[in-house]
Amino acid sequence: IGFAVVFGFPLAFTALRDSTMGVFGLDGEKSTTFIGVTFALLLPITLVACSLNDLGLVNSLGGAIFGGLIILVFPGLLCYYAAKNTEGGKAEFHKAEPFASWIIIALGLILCGIGSAVVLIQKFKPELLS
């Protein structure tokens, strides 16, 4: 886990910083803005990291949550908004597809909840699963 964190964090943090500056319309070329955003993001990340003693739990929860989001929720949202933003949604999409998209999104959120619950039960009350 340490290897993955050490070499994966700079990639993820760079994307987070660049996305944050883009969303808020900040000028990344100015060194004061760049350094300020970097420290503003690193401070809470570092405080949370100092308070944790089990990275396996964080990794497992991340997998449970983002697995459900990537597999079901994000595609469902993409399908819903694609169907809503076409010219009447007639040519490419059936009328039932936006409704079906919401069902897929709901199933994805349920999957995220169940996966997270299993991870937390395995960590704190493993006797419930045996």
mmCIF file of N, CA, C and O in Angstrom, residues 75-115:
data_model
loop_
_atom_site.group_PDB
_atom_site.id
_atom_site.type_symbol
_atom_site.label_atom_id
_atom_site.label_comp_id
_atom_site.label_asym_id
_atom_site.label_seq_id
_atom_site.Cartn_x
_atom_site.Cartn_y
_atom_site.Cartn_z
ATOM 1 N N PRO A 75 -22.314 6.157 -15.627
ATOM 2 C CA PRO A 75 -22.954 5.856 -16.914
ATOM 3 C C PRO A 75 -24.452 6.170 -16.931
ATOM 4 O O PRO A 75 -24.984 6.626 -17.944
ATOM 5 N N GLY A 76 -25.130 5.946 -15.811
ATOM 6 C CA GLY A 76 -26.549 6.280 -15.740
ATOM 7 C C GLY A 76 -26.784 7.772 -15.883
ATOM 8 O O GLY A 76 -27.707 8.200 -16.586
ATOM 9 N N LEU A 77 -25.947 8.573 -15.238
ATOM 10 C CA LEU A 77 -26.061 10.025 -15.376
ATOM 11 C C LEU A 77 -25.768 10.473 -16.803
ATOM 12 O O LEU A 77 -26.457 11.345 -17.345
ATOM 13 N N LEU A 78 -24.745 9.873 -17.410
ATOM 14 C CA LEU A 78 -24.420 10.217 -18.798
ATOM 15 C C LEU A 78 -25.582 9.892 -19.732
ATOM 16 O O LEU A 78 -25.934 10.684 -20.609
ATOM 17 N N CYS A 79 -26.177 8.728 -19.559
ATOM 18 C CA CYS A 79 -27.314 8.333 -20.399
ATOM 19 C C CYS A 79 -28.495 9.262 -20.174
ATOM 20 O O CYS A 79 -29.142 9.690 -21.129
ATOM 21 N N TYR A 80 -28.780 9.589 -18.937
ATOM 22 C CA TYR A 80 -29.905 10.470 -18.636
ATOM 23 C C TYR A 80 -29.722 11.842 -19.289
ATOM 24 O O TYR A 80 -30.625 12.341 -19.968
ATOM 25 N N TYR A 81 -28.560 12.451 -19.086
ATOM 26 C CA TYR A 81 -28.345 13.786 -19.646
ATOM 27 C C TYR A 81 -28.209 13.758 -21.162
ATOM 28 O O TYR A 81 -28.588 14.722 -21.833
ATOM 29 N N ALA A 82 -27.695 12.685 -21.720
ATOM 30 C CA ALA A 82 -27.637 12.574 -23.177
ATOM 31 C C ALA A 82 -29.047 12.472 -23.759
ATOM 32 O O ALA A 82 -29.343 13.080 -24.790
ATOM 33 N N ALA A 83 -29.912 11.718 -23.104
ATOM 34 C CA ALA A 83 -31.292 11.591 -23.590
ATOM 35 C C ALA A 83 -32.057 12.899 -23.436
ATOM 36 O O ALA A 83 -32.876 13.248 -24.283
ATOM 37 N N LYS A 84 -31.783 13.640 -22.384
ATOM 38 C CA LYS A 84 -32.494 14.896 -22.144
ATOM 39 C C LYS A 84 -31.989 16.016 -23.049
ATOM 40 O O LYS A 84 -32.736 16.936 -23.356
ATOM 41 N N ASN A 85 -30.744 15.966 -23.497
ATOM 42 C CA ASN A 85 -30.165 17.072 -24.260
ATOM 43 C C ASN A 85 -30.204 16.876 -25.765
ATOM 44 O O ASN A 85 -29.666 17.683 -26.501
ATOM 45 N N THR A 86 -30.801 15.803 -26.252
ATOM 46 C CA THR A 86 -30.944 15.636 -27.697
ATOM 47 C C THR A 86 -32.200 16.356 -28.158
ATOM 48 O O THR A 86 -33.043 16.749 -27.351
ATOM 49 N N GLU A 87 -32.334 16.510 -29.447
ATOM 50 C CA GLU A 87 -33.516 17.173 -30.013
ATOM 51 C C GLU A 87 -34.752 16.325 -29.748
ATOM 52 O O GLU A 87 -35.116 15.469 -30.536
ATOM 53 N N GLY A 88 -35.362 16.531 -28.639
ATOM 54 C CA GLY A 88 -36.554 15.780 -28.279
ATOM 55 C C GLY A 88 -36.249 14.377 -27.793
ATOM 56 O O GLY A 88 -37.121 13.674 -27.321
ATOM 57 N N GLY A 89 -35.011 13.932 -27.913
ATOM 58 C CA GLY A 89 -34.626 12.603 -27.480
ATOM 59 C C GLY A 89 -35.231 11.498 -28.294
ATOM 60 O O GLY A 89 -35.251 10.353 -27.870
ATOM 61 N N LYS A 90 -35.750 11.810 -29.486
ATOM 62 C CA LYS A 90 -36.497 10.822 -30.255
ATOM 63 C C LYS A 90 -35.612 9.926 -31.100
ATOM 64 O O LYS A 90 -35.850 8.743 -31.203
ATOM 65 N N ALA A 91 -34.611 10.480 -31.730
ATOM 66 C CA ALA A 91 -33.841 9.711 -32.709
ATOM 67 C C ALA A 91 -32.965 8.649 -32.058
ATOM 68 O O ALA A 91 -32.921 7.516 -32.518
ATOM 69 N N GLU A 92 -32.289 9.012 -30.995
ATOM 70 C CA GLU A 92 -31.314 8.101 -30.413
ATOM 71 C C GLU A 92 -31.828 7.331 -29.197
ATOM 72 O O GLU A 92 -31.314 6.272 -28.882
ATOM 73 N N PHE A 93 -32.807 7.866 -28.516
ATOM 74 C CA PHE A 93 -33.215 7.297 -27.245
ATOM 75 C C PHE A 93 -34.707 6.996 -27.225
ATOM 76 O O PHE A 93 -35.516 7.723 -27.779
ATOM 77 N N HIS A 94 -35.034 5.935 -26.532
ATOM 78 C CA HIS A 94 -36.436 5.586 -26.284
ATOM 79 C C HIS A 94 -36.938 6.456 -25.134
ATOM 80 O O HIS A 94 -36.169 6.920 -24.298
ATOM 81 N N LYS A 95 -38.238 6.661 -25.070
ATOM 82 C CA LYS A 95 -38.818 7.498 -24.020
ATOM 83 C C LYS A 95 -38.547 6.957 -22.620
ATOM 84 O O LYS A 95 -38.494 7.703 -21.655
ATOM 85 N N ALA A 96 -38.388 5.645 -22.503
ATOM 86 C CA ALA A 96 -38.200 5.032 -21.191
ATOM 87 C C ALA A 96 -36.756 5.106 -20.698
ATOM 88 O O ALA A 96 -36.497 4.813 -19.537
ATOM 89 N N GLU A 97 -35.829 5.480 -21.564
ATOM 90 C CA GLU A 97 -34.419 5.457 -21.155
ATOM 91 C C GLU A 97 -34.073 6.425 -20.031
ATOM 92 O O GLU A 97 -33.289 6.061 -19.151
ATOM 93 N N PRO A 98 -34.600 7.649 -19.999
ATOM 94 C CA PRO A 98 -34.296 8.491 -18.835
ATOM 95 C C PRO A 98 -34.770 7.877 -17.520
ATOM 96 O O PRO A 98 -34.065 7.933 -16.510
ATOM 97 N N PHE A 99 -35.952 7.245 -17.540
ATOM 98 C CA PHE A 99 -36.451 6.579 -16.335
ATOM 99 C C PHE A 99 -35.557 5.391 -15.966
ATOM 100 O O PHE A 99 -35.215 5.186 -14.796
ATOM 101 N N ALA A 100 -35.168 4.603 -16.976
ATOM 102 C CA ALA A 100 -34.276 3.466 -16.731
ATOM 103 C C ALA A 100 -32.924 3.937 -16.191
ATOM 104 O O ALA A 100 -32.304 3.255 -15.373
ATOM 105 N N SER A 101 -32.482 5.102 -16.648
ATOM 106 C CA SER A 101 -31.219 5.650 -16.153
ATOM 107 C C SER A 101 -31.294 5.924 -14.654
ATOM 108 O O SER A 101 -30.351 5.656 -13.918
ATOM 109 N N TRP A 102 -32.435 6.444 -14.204
ATOM 110 C CA TRP A 102 -32.583 6.700 -12.770
ATOM 111 C C TRP A 102 -32.599 5.402 -11.966
ATOM 112 O O TRP A 102 -32.114 5.365 -10.836
ATOM 113 N N ILE A 103 -33.140 4.348 -12.548
ATOM 114 C CA ILE A 103 -33.111 3.045 -11.860
ATOM 115 C C ILE A 103 -31.665 2.563 -11.735
ATOM 116 O O ILE A 103 -31.250 2.074 -10.672
ATOM 117 N N ILE A 104 -30.898 2.712 -12.806
ATOM 118 C CA ILE A 104 -29.490 2.299 -12.771
ATOM 119 C C ILE A 104 -28.714 3.141 -11.753
ATOM 120 O O ILE A 104 -27.885 2.621 -11.007
ATOM 121 N N ILE A 105 -28.981 4.440 -11.708
ATOM 122 C CA ILE A 105 -28.321 5.311 -10.738
ATOM 123 C C ILE A 105 -28.668 4.885 -9.316
ATOM 124 O O ILE A 105 -27.796 4.802 -8.440
ATOM 125 N N ALA A 106 -29.940 4.584 -9.072
ATOM 126 C CA ALA A 106 -30.361 4.143 -7.734
ATOM 127 C C ALA A 106 -29.683 2.829 -7.357
ATOM 128 O O ALA A 106 -29.224 2.669 -6.219
ATOM 129 N N LEU A 107 -29.600 1.894 -8.304
ATOM 130 C CA LEU A 107 -28.912 0.631 -8.019
ATOM 131 C C LEU A 107 -27.431 0.862 -7.717
ATOM 132 O O LEU A 107 -26.858 0.206 -6.845
ATOM 133 N N GLY A 108 -26.818 1.796 -8.427
ATOM 134 C CA GLY A 108 -25.419 2.124 -8.162
ATOM 135 C C GLY A 108 -25.222 2.700 -6.769
ATOM 136 O O GLY A 108 -24.261 2.357 -6.069
ATOM 137 N N LEU A 109 -26.131 3.568 -6.349
ATOM 138 C CA LEU A 109 -26.028 4.137 -5.008
ATOM 139 C C LEU A 109 -26.263 3.070 -3.934
ATOM 140 O O LEU A 109 -25.610 3.076 -2.885
ATOM 141 N N ILE A 110 -27.184 2.145 -4.216
ATOM 142 C CA ILE A 110 -27.406 1.028 -3.288
ATOM 143 C C ILE A 110 -26.150 0.169 -3.206
ATOM 144 O O ILE A 110 -25.736 -0.247 -2.114
ATOM 145 N N LEU A 111 -25.522 -0.087 -4.352
ATOM 146 C CA LEU A 111 -24.278 -0.863 -4.377
ATOM 147 C C LEU A 111 -23.181 -0.163 -3.576
ATOM 148 O O LEU A 111 -22.445 -0.821 -2.826
ATOM 149 N N CYS A 112 -23.078 1.146 -3.716
ATOM 150 C CA CYS A 112 -22.090 1.903 -2.934
ATOM 151 C C CYS A 112 -22.364 1.753 -1.437
ATOM 152 O O CYS A 112 -21.433 1.559 -0.646
ATOM 153 N N GLY A 113 -23.628 1.847 -1.056
ATOM 154 C CA GLY A 113 -23.987 1.723 0.354
ATOM 155 C C GLY A 113 -23.714 0.334 0.905
ATOM 156 O O GLY A 113 -23.160 0.182 1.999
ATOM 157 N N ILE A 114 -24.087 -0.691 0.150
ATOM 158 C CA ILE A 114 -23.858 -2.066 0.610
ATOM 159 C C ILE A 114 -22.366 -2.360 0.679
ATOM 160 O O ILE A 114 -21.875 -2.954 1.652
ATOM 161 N N GLY A 115 -21.621 -1.950 -0.341
ATOM 162 C CA GLY A 115 -20.176 -2.176 -0.337
ATOM 163 C C GLY A 115 -19.500 -1.483 0.822
ATOM 164 O O GLY A 115 -18.629 -2.062 1.496
#
